[in-house]
Short mmCIF file of C-alpha atoms in Angstrom, two decimals:
data_model
loop_
_atom_site.label_atom_id
_atom_site.label_comp_id
_atom_site.label_asym_id
_atom_site.label_seq_id
_atom_site.Cartn_x
_atom_site.Cartn_y
_atom_site.Cartn_z
CA MET A 350 1.96 24.66 4.51
CA GLN A 351 3.00 22.36 7.33
CA VAL A 352 -0.18 22.30 9.46
CA LYS A 353 -1.42 19.66 11.89
CA ASN A 354 -4.51 19.23 14.02
CA VAL A 355 -3.02 18.43 17.41
CA LYS A 356 -6.06 16.54 18.74
CA ALA A 357 -6.04 14.31 15.66
CA GLU A 358 -2.48 13.30 16.57
CA PHE A 359 -3.35 12.01 20.06
CA SER A 360 -2.21 8.39 20.25
CA PHE A 361 -1.71 6.16 23.28
CA SER A 362 0.26 3.01 23.86
CA ALA A 363 -0.53 0.41 26.51
CA ASP A 364 3.13 -0.21 27.38
CA LYS A 365 4.51 3.31 27.84
CA MET A 366 4.03 7.03 27.29
CA ARG A 367 3.75 7.67 23.57
CA LYS A 368 5.65 10.52 21.90
CA VAL A 369 4.21 11.77 18.62
CA ASN A 370 6.35 14.14 16.61
CA LEU A 371 4.57 17.12 15.05
CA PHE A 372 7.47 19.06 13.55
CA GLU A 373 11.21 18.69 13.58
CA THR A 374 13.91 20.93 12.21
CA GLU A 375 17.67 21.15 12.67
CA ARG A 376 17.02 23.60 15.51
CA MET A 377 13.95 22.41 17.43
CA PHE A 378 11.18 19.87 17.69
CA ALA A 379 7.51 19.91 18.70
CA ASP A 380 5.99 16.68 20.02
CA ILE A 381 2.93 15.61 21.91
CA TYR A 382 3.39 13.26 24.84
CA CYS A 383 0.37 11.03 25.53
CA LEU A 384 0.24 9.39 28.98
CA ASP A 385 -2.28 6.81 30.04
CA PRO A 386 -2.92 6.55 33.79
CA GLY A 387 0.26 5.44 35.57
CA GLN A 388 2.59 6.22 32.68
CA GLU A 389 5.54 8.58 33.01
CA GLN A 390 8.53 10.22 31.45
CA LYS A 391 11.30 9.36 33.87
CA ARG A 392 13.40 12.17 35.28
CA HIS A 393 16.32 13.10 33.05
CA SER A 394 18.13 16.19 31.82
CA HIS A 395 19.48 17.55 28.54
CA GLU A 396 22.83 19.25 28.31
CA GLY A 397 22.34 22.66 26.74
CA ALA A 398 18.75 22.14 25.57
CA ASP A 399 15.56 23.68 26.99
CA LYS A 400 12.17 22.01 27.07
CA ILE A 401 8.71 23.54 27.44
CA TYR A 402 5.63 21.52 28.40
CA TYR A 403 2.14 22.91 27.73
CA VAL A 404 -0.71 20.86 29.20
CA LEU A 405 -3.40 20.12 26.60
CA GLU A 406 -5.48 17.64 28.58
CA GLY A 407 -5.53 16.12 32.05
CA THR A 408 -3.23 16.83 34.99
CA GLY A 409 0.40 15.75 35.13
CA ARG A 410 2.64 15.58 38.17
CA PHE A 411 5.79 17.39 37.11
CA HIS A 412 9.20 17.27 38.74
CA ILE A 413 11.56 20.02 37.65
CA GLY A 414 14.78 20.76 39.49
CA GLY A 415 13.62 18.96 42.62
CA VAL A 416 10.26 20.74 42.79
CA GLU A 417 6.97 18.86 42.30
CA ALA A 418 3.69 20.33 41.02
CA ASP A 419 0.43 19.08 39.52
CA LEU A 420 -0.22 21.06 36.34
CA GLY A 421 -3.38 21.03 34.26
CA PRO A 422 -4.88 22.65 31.16
CA ASN A 423 -3.64 26.15 30.29
CA GLN A 424 -0.49 25.70 32.35
CA ILE A 425 2.93 25.90 30.75
CA VAL A 426 6.25 25.14 32.38
CA LEU A 427 9.92 25.52 31.47
CA ALA A 428 12.47 22.77 32.09
CA PRO A 429 15.70 24.68 31.54
CA ALA A 430 18.81 23.08 30.07
CA ASP A 431 20.71 20.79 32.43
CA VAL A 432 17.88 20.72 35.00
CA GLU A 433 16.39 17.33 35.88
CA HIS A 434 12.76 17.00 34.85
CA GLY A 435 10.05 14.39 34.41
CA VAL A 436 6.30 13.95 34.45
CA ARG A 437 3.95 11.21 35.65
CA ASN A 438 0.24 10.66 35.21
CA GLU A 439 -0.96 9.89 38.75
CA THR A 440 -4.62 10.32 37.79
CA SER A 441 -7.23 7.99 36.31
CA ASP A 442 -7.59 10.17 33.20
CA ARG A 443 -5.38 10.57 30.17
CA VAL A 444 -2.77 13.33 30.06
CA VAL A 445 -1.59 15.01 26.86
CA LEU A 446 1.26 17.51 26.71
CA LEU A 447 2.52 19.73 23.91
CA VAL A 448 6.31 19.73 24.13
CA PHE A 449 8.89 22.00 22.52
CA MET A 450 12.59 21.54 22.71
CA ALA A 451 15.53 23.57 21.41
CA PRO A 452 18.07 22.93 20.21
CA ASN A 453 17.01 19.57 18.82
CA PRO A 454 19.02 16.92 20.70
CA ASN A 455 18.30 14.40 17.91
CA LYS A 456 20.29 16.55 15.47
CA LYS A 457 23.55 16.82 17.41
CA MET B 340 9.44 26.07 39.11
CA GLN B 341 8.81 28.40 36.19
CA VAL B 342 5.08 27.86 35.60
CA LYS B 343 2.52 30.17 34.00
CA ASN B 344 -1.20 30.00 33.36
CA VAL B 345 -1.40 30.92 29.70
CA LYS B 346 -4.99 32.24 29.82
CA ALA B 347 -4.05 34.55 32.70
CA GLU B 348 -1.41 36.09 30.41
CA PHE B 349 -3.86 37.09 27.66
CA SER B 350 -3.50 40.85 27.14
CA PHE B 351 -4.69 43.02 24.27
CA SER B 352 -3.67 46.44 23.03
CA ALA B 353 -5.92 48.77 21.04
CA ASP B 354 -3.11 49.95 18.76
CA LYS B 355 -1.50 46.68 17.64
CA MET B 356 -1.08 42.95 18.20
CA ARG B 357 0.33 42.42 21.68
CA LYS B 358 3.18 39.96 22.29
CA VAL B 359 3.46 38.63 25.83
CA ASN B 360 6.62 36.72 26.67
CA LEU B 361 6.15 33.55 28.73
CA PHE B 362 9.69 32.17 28.80
CA GLU B 363 12.95 33.14 27.23
CA THR B 364 16.32 31.41 27.27
CA GLU B 365 19.51 31.81 25.29
CA ARG B 366 18.16 29.17 22.90
CA MET B 367 14.42 29.77 22.47
CA PHE B 368 11.41 31.82 23.47
CA ALA B 369 7.71 31.15 24.08
CA ASP B 370 5.28 34.04 23.64
CA ILE B 371 1.58 34.51 23.24
CA TYR B 372 0.39 36.80 20.46
CA CYS B 373 -2.96 38.49 21.17
CA LEU B 374 -4.78 39.95 18.16
CA ASP B 375 -7.90 42.04 18.35
CA PRO B 376 -10.08 42.07 15.21
CA GLY B 377 -8.17 43.61 12.31
CA GLN B 378 -4.74 43.32 13.93
CA GLU B 379 -1.86 41.47 12.34
CA GLN B 380 1.72 40.41 12.43
CA LYS B 381 3.05 41.61 9.11
CA ARG B 382 4.82 39.13 6.86
CA HIS B 383 8.50 38.78 7.64
CA SER B 384 11.14 36.07 7.90
CA HIS B 385 13.94 35.07 10.25
CA GLU B 386 17.32 33.96 9.01
CA GLY B 387 18.10 30.57 10.51
CA ALA B 388 15.28 30.55 13.08
CA ASP B 389 12.09 28.45 13.06
CA LYS B 390 8.74 29.53 14.47
CA ILE B 391 5.76 27.44 15.51
CA TYR B 392 2.26 28.88 16.00
CA TYR B 393 -0.35 26.97 18.01
CA VAL B 394 -3.84 28.48 17.94
CA LEU B 395 -5.29 28.86 21.44
CA GLU B 396 -8.38 30.90 20.61
CA GLY B 397 -10.12 32.28 17.52
CA THR B 398 -9.17 31.84 13.88
CA GLY B 399 -6.17 33.49 12.28
CA ARG B 400 -5.45 33.92 8.60
CA PHE B 401 -1.89 32.68 8.18
CA HIS B 402 0.45 33.29 5.28
CA ILE B 403 3.47 31.01 5.18
CA GLY B 404 5.70 30.72 2.14
CA GLY B 405 3.07 32.21 -0.15
CA VAL B 406 0.28 29.91 1.03
CA GLU B 407 -2.75 31.23 2.90
CA ALA B 408 -4.92 29.30 5.39
CA ASP B 409 -7.42 30.04 8.15
CA LEU B 410 -6.35 28.11 11.25
CA GLY B 411 -8.30 27.70 14.46
CA PRO B 412 -8.09 25.97 17.83
CA ASN B 413 -6.04 22.75 17.97
CA GLN B 414 -4.17 23.63 14.80
CA ILE B 415 -0.40 24.06 14.82
CA VAL B 416 1.77 25.29 11.99
CA LEU B 417 5.48 25.55 11.28
CA ALA B 418 7.04 28.65 9.76
CA PRO B 419 10.48 27.32 8.84
CA ALA B 420 13.61 29.46 8.94
CA ASP B 421 13.96 31.94 6.09
CA VAL B 422 10.35 31.46 4.93
CA GLU B 423 8.09 34.51 4.86
CA HIS B 424 5.22 34.28 7.35
CA GLY B 425 2.56 36.43 8.96
CA VAL B 426 -0.89 36.26 10.50
CA ARG B 427 -3.95 38.52 10.48
CA ASN B 428 -7.17 38.49 12.44
CA GLU B 429 -9.85 38.90 9.76
CA THR B 430 -12.65 37.93 12.15
CA SER B 431 -14.76 39.85 14.66
CA ASP B 432 -13.41 37.75 17.57
CA ARG B 433 -10.11 37.84 19.37
CA VAL B 434 -7.28 35.54 18.29
CA VAL B 435 -4.61 34.19 20.64
CA LEU B 436 -1.59 32.19 19.51
CA LEU B 437 1.06 30.32 21.44
CA VAL B 438 4.36 30.94 19.66
CA PHE B 439 7.71 29.17 19.97
CA MET B 440 10.87 30.22 18.27
CA ALA B 441 14.36 28.75 18.16
CA PRO B 442 17.04 29.84 18.21
CA ASN B 443 16.11 33.03 20.04
CA PRO B 444 16.70 35.91 17.60
CA ASN B 445 16.80 38.37 20.50
CA LYS B 446 19.96 36.69 21.79
CA LYS B 447 22.10 36.89 18.65
#
């Protein structure tokens, strides 16, 4: 059985936001994104692929389709295909996000 | 921005496991599954579609591909396409799961 403890996968990098892959198939992936204070995922978009962010820890400042919001634990947000999105840790605490994406843009 | 508070979406039904949709696109969906004690999602499989379960609350007894495991908070598990899977709440507490699936079998 392909099981992981998400908290045990938390891993940070001094130079940039760290992505840790949990599962990947031909059709989707699940990652965690670990952001130290000041780190970000720059705004970008994916042609024909949707992304979901679920906040595990901390508060991220999200930009999705020109709208900005600070989202914390228990909040989940959809970045639909082709819509510009990004997230930045503007706080002094760590931010960890559970991220799902489909289809898997690495498998095109 | 399409944002939801996952805990605010928890909803139980006396007669069976309740599925609450959070987001749905042509390519994927995100649901929560809310299981009162004794409730279950019977074993089944999806042709060509992967499912991920992330445990938000409680402990579920999962069956995936003939293997059984009790999984609790912070644990995440992949039920790959075409592999039989199901989950049952064998405890006296509620179980809530965050569920992602791609592609979206409702959009075939």
